[in-house]
mmCIF file of N, CA and C in Angstrom:
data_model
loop_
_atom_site.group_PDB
_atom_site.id
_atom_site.type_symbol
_atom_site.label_atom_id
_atom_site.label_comp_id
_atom_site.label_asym_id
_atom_site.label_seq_id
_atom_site.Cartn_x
_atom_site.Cartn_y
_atom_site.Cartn_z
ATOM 1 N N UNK A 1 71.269 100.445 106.166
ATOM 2 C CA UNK A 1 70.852 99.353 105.310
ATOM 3 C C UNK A 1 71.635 99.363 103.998
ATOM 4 N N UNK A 2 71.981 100.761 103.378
ATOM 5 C CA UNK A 2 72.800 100.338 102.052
ATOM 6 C C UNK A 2 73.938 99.939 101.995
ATOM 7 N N UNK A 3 74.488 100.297 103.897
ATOM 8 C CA UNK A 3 75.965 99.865 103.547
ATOM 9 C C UNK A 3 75.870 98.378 104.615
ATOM 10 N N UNK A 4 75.138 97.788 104.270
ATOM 11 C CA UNK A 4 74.914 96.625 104.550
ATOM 12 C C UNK A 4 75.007 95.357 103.635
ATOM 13 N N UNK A 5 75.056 95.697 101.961
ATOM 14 C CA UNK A 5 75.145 94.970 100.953
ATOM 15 C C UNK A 5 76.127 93.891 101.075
ATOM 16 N N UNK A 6 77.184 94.042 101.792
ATOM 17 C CA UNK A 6 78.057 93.077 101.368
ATOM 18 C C UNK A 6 77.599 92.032 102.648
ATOM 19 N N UNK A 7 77.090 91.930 103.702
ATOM 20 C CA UNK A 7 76.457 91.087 104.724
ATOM 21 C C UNK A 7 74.975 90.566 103.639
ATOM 22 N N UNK A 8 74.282 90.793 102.793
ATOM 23 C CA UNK A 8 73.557 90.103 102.087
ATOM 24 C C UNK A 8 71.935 90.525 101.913
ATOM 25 N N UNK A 9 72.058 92.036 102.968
ATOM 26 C CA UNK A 9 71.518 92.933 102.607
ATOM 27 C C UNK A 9 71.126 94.044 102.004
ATOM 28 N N UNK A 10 70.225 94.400 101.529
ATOM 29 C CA UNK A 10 70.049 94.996 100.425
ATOM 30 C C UNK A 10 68.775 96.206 100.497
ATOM 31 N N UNK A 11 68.566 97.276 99.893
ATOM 32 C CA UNK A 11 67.216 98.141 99.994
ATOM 33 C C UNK A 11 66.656 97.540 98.786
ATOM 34 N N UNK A 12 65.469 97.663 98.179
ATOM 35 C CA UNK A 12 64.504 97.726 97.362
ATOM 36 C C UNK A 12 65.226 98.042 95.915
ATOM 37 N N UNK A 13 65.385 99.856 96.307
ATOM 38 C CA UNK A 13 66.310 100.579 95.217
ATOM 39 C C UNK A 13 67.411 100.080 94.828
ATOM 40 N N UNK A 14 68.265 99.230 95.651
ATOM 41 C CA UNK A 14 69.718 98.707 95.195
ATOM 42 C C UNK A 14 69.073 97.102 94.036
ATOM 43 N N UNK A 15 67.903 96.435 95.181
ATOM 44 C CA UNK A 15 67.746 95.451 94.116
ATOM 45 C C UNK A 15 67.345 95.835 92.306
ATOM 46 N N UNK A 16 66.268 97.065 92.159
ATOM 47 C CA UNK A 16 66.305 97.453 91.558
ATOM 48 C C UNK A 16 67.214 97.911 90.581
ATOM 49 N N UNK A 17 68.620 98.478 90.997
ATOM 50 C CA UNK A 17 69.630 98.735 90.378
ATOM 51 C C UNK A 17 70.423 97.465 90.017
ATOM 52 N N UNK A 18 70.515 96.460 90.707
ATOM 53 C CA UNK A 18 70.807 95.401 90.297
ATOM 54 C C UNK A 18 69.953 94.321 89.027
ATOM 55 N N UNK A 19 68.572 95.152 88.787
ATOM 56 C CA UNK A 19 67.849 94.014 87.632
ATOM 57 C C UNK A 19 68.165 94.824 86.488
ATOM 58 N N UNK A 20 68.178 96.394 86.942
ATOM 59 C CA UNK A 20 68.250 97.157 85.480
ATOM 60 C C UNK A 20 69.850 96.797 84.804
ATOM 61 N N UNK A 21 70.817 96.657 85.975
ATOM 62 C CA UNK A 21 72.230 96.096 85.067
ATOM 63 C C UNK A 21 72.537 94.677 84.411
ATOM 64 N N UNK A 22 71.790 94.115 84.955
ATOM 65 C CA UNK A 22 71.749 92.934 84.861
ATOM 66 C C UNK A 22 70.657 92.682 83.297
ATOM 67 N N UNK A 23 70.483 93.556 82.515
ATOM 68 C CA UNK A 23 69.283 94.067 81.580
ATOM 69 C C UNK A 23 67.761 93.216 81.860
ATOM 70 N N UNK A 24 67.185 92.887 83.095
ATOM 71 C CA UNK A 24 66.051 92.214 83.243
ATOM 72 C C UNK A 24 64.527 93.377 83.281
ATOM 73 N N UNK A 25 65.437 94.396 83.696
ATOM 74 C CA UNK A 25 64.094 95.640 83.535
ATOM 75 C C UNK A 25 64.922 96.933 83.468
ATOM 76 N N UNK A 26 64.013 97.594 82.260
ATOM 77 C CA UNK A 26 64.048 98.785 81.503
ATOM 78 C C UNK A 26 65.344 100.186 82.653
ATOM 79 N N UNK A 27 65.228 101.069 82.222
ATOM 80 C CA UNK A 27 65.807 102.690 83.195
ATOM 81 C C UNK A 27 64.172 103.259 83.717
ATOM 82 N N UNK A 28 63.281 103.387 82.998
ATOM 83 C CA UNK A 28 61.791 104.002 83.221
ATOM 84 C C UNK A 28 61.284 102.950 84.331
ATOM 85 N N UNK A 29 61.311 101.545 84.301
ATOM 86 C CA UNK A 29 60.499 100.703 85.318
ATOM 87 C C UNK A 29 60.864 100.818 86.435
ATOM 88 N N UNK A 30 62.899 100.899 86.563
ATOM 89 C CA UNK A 30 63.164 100.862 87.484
ATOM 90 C C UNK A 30 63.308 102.380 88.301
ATOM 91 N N UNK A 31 63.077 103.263 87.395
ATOM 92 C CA UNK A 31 62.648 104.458 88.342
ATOM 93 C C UNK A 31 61.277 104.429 88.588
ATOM 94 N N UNK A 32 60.640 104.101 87.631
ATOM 95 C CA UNK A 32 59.475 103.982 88.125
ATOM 96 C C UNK A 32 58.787 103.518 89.718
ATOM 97 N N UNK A 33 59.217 102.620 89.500
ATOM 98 C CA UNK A 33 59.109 101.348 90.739
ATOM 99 C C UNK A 33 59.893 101.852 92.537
ATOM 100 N N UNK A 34 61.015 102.670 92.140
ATOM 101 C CA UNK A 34 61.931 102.932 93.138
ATOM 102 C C UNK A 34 61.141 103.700 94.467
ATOM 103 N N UNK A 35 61.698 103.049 95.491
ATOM 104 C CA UNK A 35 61.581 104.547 96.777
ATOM 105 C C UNK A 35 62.095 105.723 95.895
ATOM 106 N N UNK A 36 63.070 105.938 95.709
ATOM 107 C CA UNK A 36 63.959 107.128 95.644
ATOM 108 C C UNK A 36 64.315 107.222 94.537
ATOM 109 N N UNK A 37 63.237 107.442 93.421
ATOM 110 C CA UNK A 37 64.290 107.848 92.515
ATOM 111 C C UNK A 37 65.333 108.485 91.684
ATOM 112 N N UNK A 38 65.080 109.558 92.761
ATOM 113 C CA UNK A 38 66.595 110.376 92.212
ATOM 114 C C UNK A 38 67.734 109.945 93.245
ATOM 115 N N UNK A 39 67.708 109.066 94.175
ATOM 116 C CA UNK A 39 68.820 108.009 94.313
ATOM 117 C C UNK A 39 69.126 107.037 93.687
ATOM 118 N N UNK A 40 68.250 106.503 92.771
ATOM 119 C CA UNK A 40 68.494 105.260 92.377
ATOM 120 C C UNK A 40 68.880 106.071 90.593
ATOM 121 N N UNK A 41 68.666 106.908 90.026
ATOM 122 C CA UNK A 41 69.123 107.667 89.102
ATOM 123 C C UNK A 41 70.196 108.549 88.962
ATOM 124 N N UNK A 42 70.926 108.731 90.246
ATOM 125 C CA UNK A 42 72.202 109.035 90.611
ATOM 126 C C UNK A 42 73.075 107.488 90.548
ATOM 127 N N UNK A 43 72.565 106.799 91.583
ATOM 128 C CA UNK A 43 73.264 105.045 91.134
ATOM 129 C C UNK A 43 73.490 104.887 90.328
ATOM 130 N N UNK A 44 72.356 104.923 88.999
ATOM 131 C CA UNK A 44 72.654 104.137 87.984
ATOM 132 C C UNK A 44 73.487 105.323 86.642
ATOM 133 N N UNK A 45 73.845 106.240 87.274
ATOM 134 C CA UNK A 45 74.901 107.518 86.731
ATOM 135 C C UNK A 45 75.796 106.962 86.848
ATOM 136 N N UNK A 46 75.932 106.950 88.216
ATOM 137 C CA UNK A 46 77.570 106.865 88.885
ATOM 138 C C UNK A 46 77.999 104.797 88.861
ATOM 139 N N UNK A 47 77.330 104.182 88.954
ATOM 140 C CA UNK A 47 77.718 102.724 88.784
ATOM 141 C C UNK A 47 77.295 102.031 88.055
ATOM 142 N N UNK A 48 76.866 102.327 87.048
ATOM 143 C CA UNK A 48 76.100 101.794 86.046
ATOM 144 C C UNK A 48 77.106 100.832 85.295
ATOM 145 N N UNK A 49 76.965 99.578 84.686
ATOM 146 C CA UNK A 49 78.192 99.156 83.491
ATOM 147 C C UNK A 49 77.567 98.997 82.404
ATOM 148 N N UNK A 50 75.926 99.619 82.434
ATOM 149 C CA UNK A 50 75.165 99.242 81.514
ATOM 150 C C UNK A 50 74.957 101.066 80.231
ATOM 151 N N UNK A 51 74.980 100.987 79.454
ATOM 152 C CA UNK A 51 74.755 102.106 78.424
ATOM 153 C C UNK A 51 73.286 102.246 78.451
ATOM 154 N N UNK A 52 73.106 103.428 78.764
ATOM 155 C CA UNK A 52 72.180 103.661 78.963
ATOM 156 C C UNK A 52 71.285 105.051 78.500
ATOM 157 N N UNK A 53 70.400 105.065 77.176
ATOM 158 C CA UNK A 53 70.320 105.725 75.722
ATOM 159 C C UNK A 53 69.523 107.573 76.504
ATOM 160 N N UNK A 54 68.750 106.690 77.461
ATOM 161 C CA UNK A 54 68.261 108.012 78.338
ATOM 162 C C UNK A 54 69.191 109.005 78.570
ATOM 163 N N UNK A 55 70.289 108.645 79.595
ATOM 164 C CA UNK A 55 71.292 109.222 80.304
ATOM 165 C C UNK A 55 72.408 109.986 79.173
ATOM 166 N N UNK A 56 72.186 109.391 78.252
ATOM 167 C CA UNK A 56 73.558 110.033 77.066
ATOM 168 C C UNK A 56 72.429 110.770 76.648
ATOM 169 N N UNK A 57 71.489 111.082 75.991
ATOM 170 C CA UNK A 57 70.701 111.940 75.125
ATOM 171 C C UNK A 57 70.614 113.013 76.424
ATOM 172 N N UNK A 58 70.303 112.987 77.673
ATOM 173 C CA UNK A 58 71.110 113.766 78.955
ATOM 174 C C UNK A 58 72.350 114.609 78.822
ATOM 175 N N UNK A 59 73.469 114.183 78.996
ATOM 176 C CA UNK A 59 74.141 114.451 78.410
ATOM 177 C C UNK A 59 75.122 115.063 77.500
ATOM 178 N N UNK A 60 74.429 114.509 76.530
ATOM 179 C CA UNK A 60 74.511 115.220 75.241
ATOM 180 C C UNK A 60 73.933 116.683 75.264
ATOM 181 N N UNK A 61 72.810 116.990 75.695
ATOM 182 C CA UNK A 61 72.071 118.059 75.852
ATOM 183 C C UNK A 61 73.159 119.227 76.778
ATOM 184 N N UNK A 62 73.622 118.766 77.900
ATOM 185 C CA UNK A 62 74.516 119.126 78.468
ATOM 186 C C UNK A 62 75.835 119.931 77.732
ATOM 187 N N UNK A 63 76.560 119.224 77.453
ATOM 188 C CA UNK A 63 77.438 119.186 76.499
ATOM 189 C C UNK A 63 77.398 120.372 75.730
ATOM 190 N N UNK A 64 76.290 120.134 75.151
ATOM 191 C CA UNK A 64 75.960 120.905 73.581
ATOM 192 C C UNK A 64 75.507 122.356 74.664
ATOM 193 N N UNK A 65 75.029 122.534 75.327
ATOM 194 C CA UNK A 65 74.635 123.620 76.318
ATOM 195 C C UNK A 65 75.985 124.441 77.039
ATOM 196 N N UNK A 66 76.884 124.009 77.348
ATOM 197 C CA UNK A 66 78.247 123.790 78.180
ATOM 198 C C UNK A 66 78.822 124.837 76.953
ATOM 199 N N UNK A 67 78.689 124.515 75.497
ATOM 200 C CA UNK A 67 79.407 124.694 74.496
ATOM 201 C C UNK A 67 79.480 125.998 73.852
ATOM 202 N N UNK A 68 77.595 126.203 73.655
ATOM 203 C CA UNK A 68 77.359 127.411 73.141
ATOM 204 C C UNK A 68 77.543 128.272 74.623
ATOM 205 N N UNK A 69 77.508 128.075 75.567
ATOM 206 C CA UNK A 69 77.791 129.017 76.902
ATOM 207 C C UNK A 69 79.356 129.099 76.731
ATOM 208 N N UNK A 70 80.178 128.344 76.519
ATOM 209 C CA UNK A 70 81.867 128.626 76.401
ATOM 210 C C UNK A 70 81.929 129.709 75.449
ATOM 211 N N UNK A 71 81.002 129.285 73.689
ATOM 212 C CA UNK A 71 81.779 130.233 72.543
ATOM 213 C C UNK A 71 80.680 131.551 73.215
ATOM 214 N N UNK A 72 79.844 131.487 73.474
ATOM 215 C CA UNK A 72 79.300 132.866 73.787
ATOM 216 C C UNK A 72 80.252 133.756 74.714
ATOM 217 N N UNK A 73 80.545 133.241 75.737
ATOM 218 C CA UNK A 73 81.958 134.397 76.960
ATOM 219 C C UNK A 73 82.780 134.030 75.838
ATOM 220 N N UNK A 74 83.496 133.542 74.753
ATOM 221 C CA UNK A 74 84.566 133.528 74.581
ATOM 222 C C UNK A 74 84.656 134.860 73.212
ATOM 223 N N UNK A 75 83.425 135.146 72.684
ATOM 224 C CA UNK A 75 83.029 136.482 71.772
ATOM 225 C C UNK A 75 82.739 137.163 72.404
ATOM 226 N N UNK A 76 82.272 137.320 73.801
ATOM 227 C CA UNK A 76 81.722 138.837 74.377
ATOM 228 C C UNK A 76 83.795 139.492 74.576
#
């Protein structure tokens, strides 16, 4: 069924991913709402064109984690 989109079919979760880019509903509703939402929160990672304040404060956390783990091995 997902790789059916371009015949004019669609899952639930893809429409979903399609209202949140489209900015008609929130990142929280549309996980909310989803079958799957750690498929549809991987989607909207990986194909997103929309900025999205959740996913960077994500991220960011990452990052900043990534960082002090580099300078820490890089003083031992």
């Amino acid at each position: 069924m997902a790789r059916s989109w371009e015949l004019g079919m669609q899952t639930f979760d893809q429409a979903l991913f399609d209202l949140y880019n489209q900015r008609i509903i929130s990142y929280e509703e549309a996980l909310r709402n989803a079958d799957s939402s750690n498929e549809l929160r991987l989607q909207i990672k990986l194909k997103s064109s929309r900025i999205n304040p959740v996913l960077q404060a994500e991220n960011a956390q990452i990052s900043l984690l990534e960082q002090s783990r580099s300078r820490a091995l890089s003083t031992d």
